[in-house]
XYZ file of C-alpha atoms in Angstrom:
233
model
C 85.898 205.340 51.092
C 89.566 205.499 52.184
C 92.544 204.654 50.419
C 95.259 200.931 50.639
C 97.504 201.455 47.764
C 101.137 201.799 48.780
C 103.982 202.553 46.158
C 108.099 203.035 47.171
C 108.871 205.801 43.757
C 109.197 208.786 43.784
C 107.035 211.378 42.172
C 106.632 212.345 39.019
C 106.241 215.562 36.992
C 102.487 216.696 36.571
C 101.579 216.145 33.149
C 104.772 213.734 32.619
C 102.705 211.746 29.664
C 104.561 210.307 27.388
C 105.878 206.875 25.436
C 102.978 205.563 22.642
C 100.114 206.239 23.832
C 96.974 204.863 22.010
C 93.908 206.749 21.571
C 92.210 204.747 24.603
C 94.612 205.491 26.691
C 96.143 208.593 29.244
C 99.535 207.871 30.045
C 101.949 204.997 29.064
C 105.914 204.787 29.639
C 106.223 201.641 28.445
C 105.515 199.665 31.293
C 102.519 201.213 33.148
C 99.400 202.689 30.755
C 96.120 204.763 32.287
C 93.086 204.827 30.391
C 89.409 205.255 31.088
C 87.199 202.689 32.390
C 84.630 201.317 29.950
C 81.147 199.273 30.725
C 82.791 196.326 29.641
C 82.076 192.801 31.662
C 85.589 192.951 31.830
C 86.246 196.828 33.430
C 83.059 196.332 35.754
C 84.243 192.881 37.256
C 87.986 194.209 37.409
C 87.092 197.208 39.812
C 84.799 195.690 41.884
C 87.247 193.079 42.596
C 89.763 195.249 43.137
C 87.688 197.949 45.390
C 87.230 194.932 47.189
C 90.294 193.400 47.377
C 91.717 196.457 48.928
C 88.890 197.434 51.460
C 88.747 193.987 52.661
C 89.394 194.388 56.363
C 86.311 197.146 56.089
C 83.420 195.263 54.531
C 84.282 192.278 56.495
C 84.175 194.332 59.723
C 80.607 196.094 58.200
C 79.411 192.556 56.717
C 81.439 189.296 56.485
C 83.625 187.402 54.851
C 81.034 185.431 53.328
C 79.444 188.544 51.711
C 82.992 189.490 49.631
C 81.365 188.241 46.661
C 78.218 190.326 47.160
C 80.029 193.085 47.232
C 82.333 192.524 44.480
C 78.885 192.512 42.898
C 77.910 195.460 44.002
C 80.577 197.648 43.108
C 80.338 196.153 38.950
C 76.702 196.517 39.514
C 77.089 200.018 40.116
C 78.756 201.111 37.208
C 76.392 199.618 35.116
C 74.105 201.868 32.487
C 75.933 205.109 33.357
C 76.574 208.611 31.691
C 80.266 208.424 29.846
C 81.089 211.102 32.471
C 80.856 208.506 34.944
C 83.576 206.168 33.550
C 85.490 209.348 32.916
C 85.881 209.342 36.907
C 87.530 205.797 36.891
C 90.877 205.410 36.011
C 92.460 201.840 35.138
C 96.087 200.740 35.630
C 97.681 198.194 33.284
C 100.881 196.792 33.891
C 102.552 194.831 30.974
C 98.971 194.745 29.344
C 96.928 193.157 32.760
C 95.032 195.593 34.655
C 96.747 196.059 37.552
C 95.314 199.458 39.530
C 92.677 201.468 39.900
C 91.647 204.893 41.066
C 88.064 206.662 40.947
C 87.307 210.532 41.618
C 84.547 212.492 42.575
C 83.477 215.911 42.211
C 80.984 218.448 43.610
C 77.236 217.466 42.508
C 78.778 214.042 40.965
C 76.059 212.108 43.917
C 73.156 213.713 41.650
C 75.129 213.327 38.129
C 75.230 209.383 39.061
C 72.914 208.061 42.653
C 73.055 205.076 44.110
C 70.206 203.051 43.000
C 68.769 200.237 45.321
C 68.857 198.092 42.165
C 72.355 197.682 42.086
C 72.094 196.118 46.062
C 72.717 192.066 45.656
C 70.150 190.062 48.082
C 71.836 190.582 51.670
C 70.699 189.591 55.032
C 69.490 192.244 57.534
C 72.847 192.208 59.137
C 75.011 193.141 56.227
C 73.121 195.725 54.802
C 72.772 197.496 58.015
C 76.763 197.348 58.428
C 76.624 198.839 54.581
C 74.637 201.348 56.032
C 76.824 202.112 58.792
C 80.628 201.810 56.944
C 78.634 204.480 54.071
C 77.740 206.801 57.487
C 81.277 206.806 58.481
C 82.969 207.202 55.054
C 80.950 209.596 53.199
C 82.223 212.888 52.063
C 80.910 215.863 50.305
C 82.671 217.167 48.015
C 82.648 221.154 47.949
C 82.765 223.502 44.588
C 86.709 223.493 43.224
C 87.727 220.209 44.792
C 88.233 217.103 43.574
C 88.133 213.768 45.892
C 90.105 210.248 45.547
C 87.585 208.429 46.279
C 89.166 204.830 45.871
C 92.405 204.175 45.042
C 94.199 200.630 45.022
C 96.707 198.757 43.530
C 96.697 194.785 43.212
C 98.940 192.903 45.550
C 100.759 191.533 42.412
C 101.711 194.887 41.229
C 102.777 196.996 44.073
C 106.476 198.289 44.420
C 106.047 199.151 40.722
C 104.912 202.894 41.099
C 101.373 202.791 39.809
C 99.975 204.066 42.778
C 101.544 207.259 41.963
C 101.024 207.162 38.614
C 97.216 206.864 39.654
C 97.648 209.889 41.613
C 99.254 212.349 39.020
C 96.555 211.458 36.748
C 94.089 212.380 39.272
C 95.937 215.428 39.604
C 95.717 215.841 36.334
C 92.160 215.495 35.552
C 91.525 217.343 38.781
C 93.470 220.384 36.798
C 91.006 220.161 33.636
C 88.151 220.548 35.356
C 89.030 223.721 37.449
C 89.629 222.528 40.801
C 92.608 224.141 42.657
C 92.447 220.964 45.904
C 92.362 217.797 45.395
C 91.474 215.457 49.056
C 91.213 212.142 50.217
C 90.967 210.008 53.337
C 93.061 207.585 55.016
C 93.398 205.298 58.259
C 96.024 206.894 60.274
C 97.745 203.936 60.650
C 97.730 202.822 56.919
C 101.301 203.307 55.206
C 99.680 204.852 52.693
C 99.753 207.971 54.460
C 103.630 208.189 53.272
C 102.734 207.839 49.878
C 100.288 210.611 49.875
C 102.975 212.943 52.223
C 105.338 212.148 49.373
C 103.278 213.277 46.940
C 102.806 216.413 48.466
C 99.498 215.715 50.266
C 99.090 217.424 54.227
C 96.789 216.731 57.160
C 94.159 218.692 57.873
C 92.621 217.153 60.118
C 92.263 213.674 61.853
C 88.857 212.130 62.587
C 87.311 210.172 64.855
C 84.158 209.777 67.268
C 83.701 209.327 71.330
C 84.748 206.020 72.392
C 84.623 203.344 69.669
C 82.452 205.171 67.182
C 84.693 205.371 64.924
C 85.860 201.724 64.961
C 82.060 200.606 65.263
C 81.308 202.430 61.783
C 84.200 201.509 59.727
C 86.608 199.004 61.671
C 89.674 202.095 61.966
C 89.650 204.342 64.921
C 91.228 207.213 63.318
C 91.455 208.666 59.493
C 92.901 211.611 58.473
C 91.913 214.313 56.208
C 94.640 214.687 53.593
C 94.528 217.925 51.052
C 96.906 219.333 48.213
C 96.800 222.543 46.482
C 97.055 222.181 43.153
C 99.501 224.451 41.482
């Protein structure tokens, strides 16, 4: 999946943790804190609401409106009864103590650490899953050895401007860091503002993407993405 969250600050330092931070948590200034997703109600409903939220335009195009809810369901459904290394890959935002971002990575062999599981597929009409089928053709990415991939990133509506979608990002860097990888990747509409953010914060285009006539469009709603990298230092 590609990436919505757009933030105006400017970067900060890799490994810029500081302020109290609780044993739960990754970062806090203050303002903004990072922790860990859990398999709390709570954490499972607030990501796939979010996810959601900011891939709208893209599951309506692949299903409907009507079918938000399903798959608001099926993004907390999926990150039920995992390994704790999964919920090490998702990263929570809080902003003044309400969740307010969120950002989940991937790395190489993570789609055998944690498959999808037809279980965690709400009842859908024929329709819908087939566009689910066709949005996953156009989206997926495999990841290679020594790279890490965002995945999903998003901020809520409520808290954008604020600089959490960077902070999102330098924790990703960081974790990225821990585990040995010297890239870190993601994807992004070329016409999504986003793209700035990710410039900013050091990320560079690889490549852009996109298929003969409306292929690209028919799989995913966006004609173009590009492939955005950054070597980690």
């Amino acid at each position: 999946m590609f990436n919505p969250s757009v933030t105006t600050q400017q970067p900060l330092s890799l490994g810029q943790i500081y302020g109290d931070v609780t044993s739960r948590e990754l970062f806090n200034n203050g303002t903004v804190s990072v922790r860990n997703a859990t398999e709390s109600a709570e954490d499972m409903e607030f990501v796939g609401k979010l996810v959601v939220e900011g891939f709208e335009r893209k599951f309506v195009h692949a299903t409907s409106r009507a079918s938000l809810p399903a798959m608001r369901t099926l993004y907390s459904n999926n990150m039920k009864g995992r390994p704790p290394l999964f919920y090490e890959r998702h990263f929570i935002a809080e902003c003044n103590g309400e969740k307010a971002g969120v950002c989940v990575l991937r790395y190489h062999g993570d789609s055998k650490l944690f498959p999808e599981r037809d279980g965690d597929v709400p009842p859908l009409g024929c329709c819908d899953l087939c566009g689910l089928v066709l949005l996953d053709l156009g989206t997926s990415t495999e990841v290679p050895a020594g790279k890490c991939y965002v995945d999903h990133i998003t901020v809520d509506s409520r808290f954008r401007g604020k600089g959490i979608g960077k902070i999102l990002l330098d924790m990703a860097e960081i974790d990225a860091k821990k585990r040995g990888c010297k890239e870190i990747f993601l994807g992004v509409a070329t016409n999504n503002r986003a793209k700035n953010l990710y410039e900013r914060q050091g990320y560079v285009t690889k490549e852009t993407i996109s298929l003969c006539c409306c292929g690209m469009w028919c799989l995913t709603g966006e004609r173009e993405f590009a492939s955005m990298e950054k070597v980690l230092i």
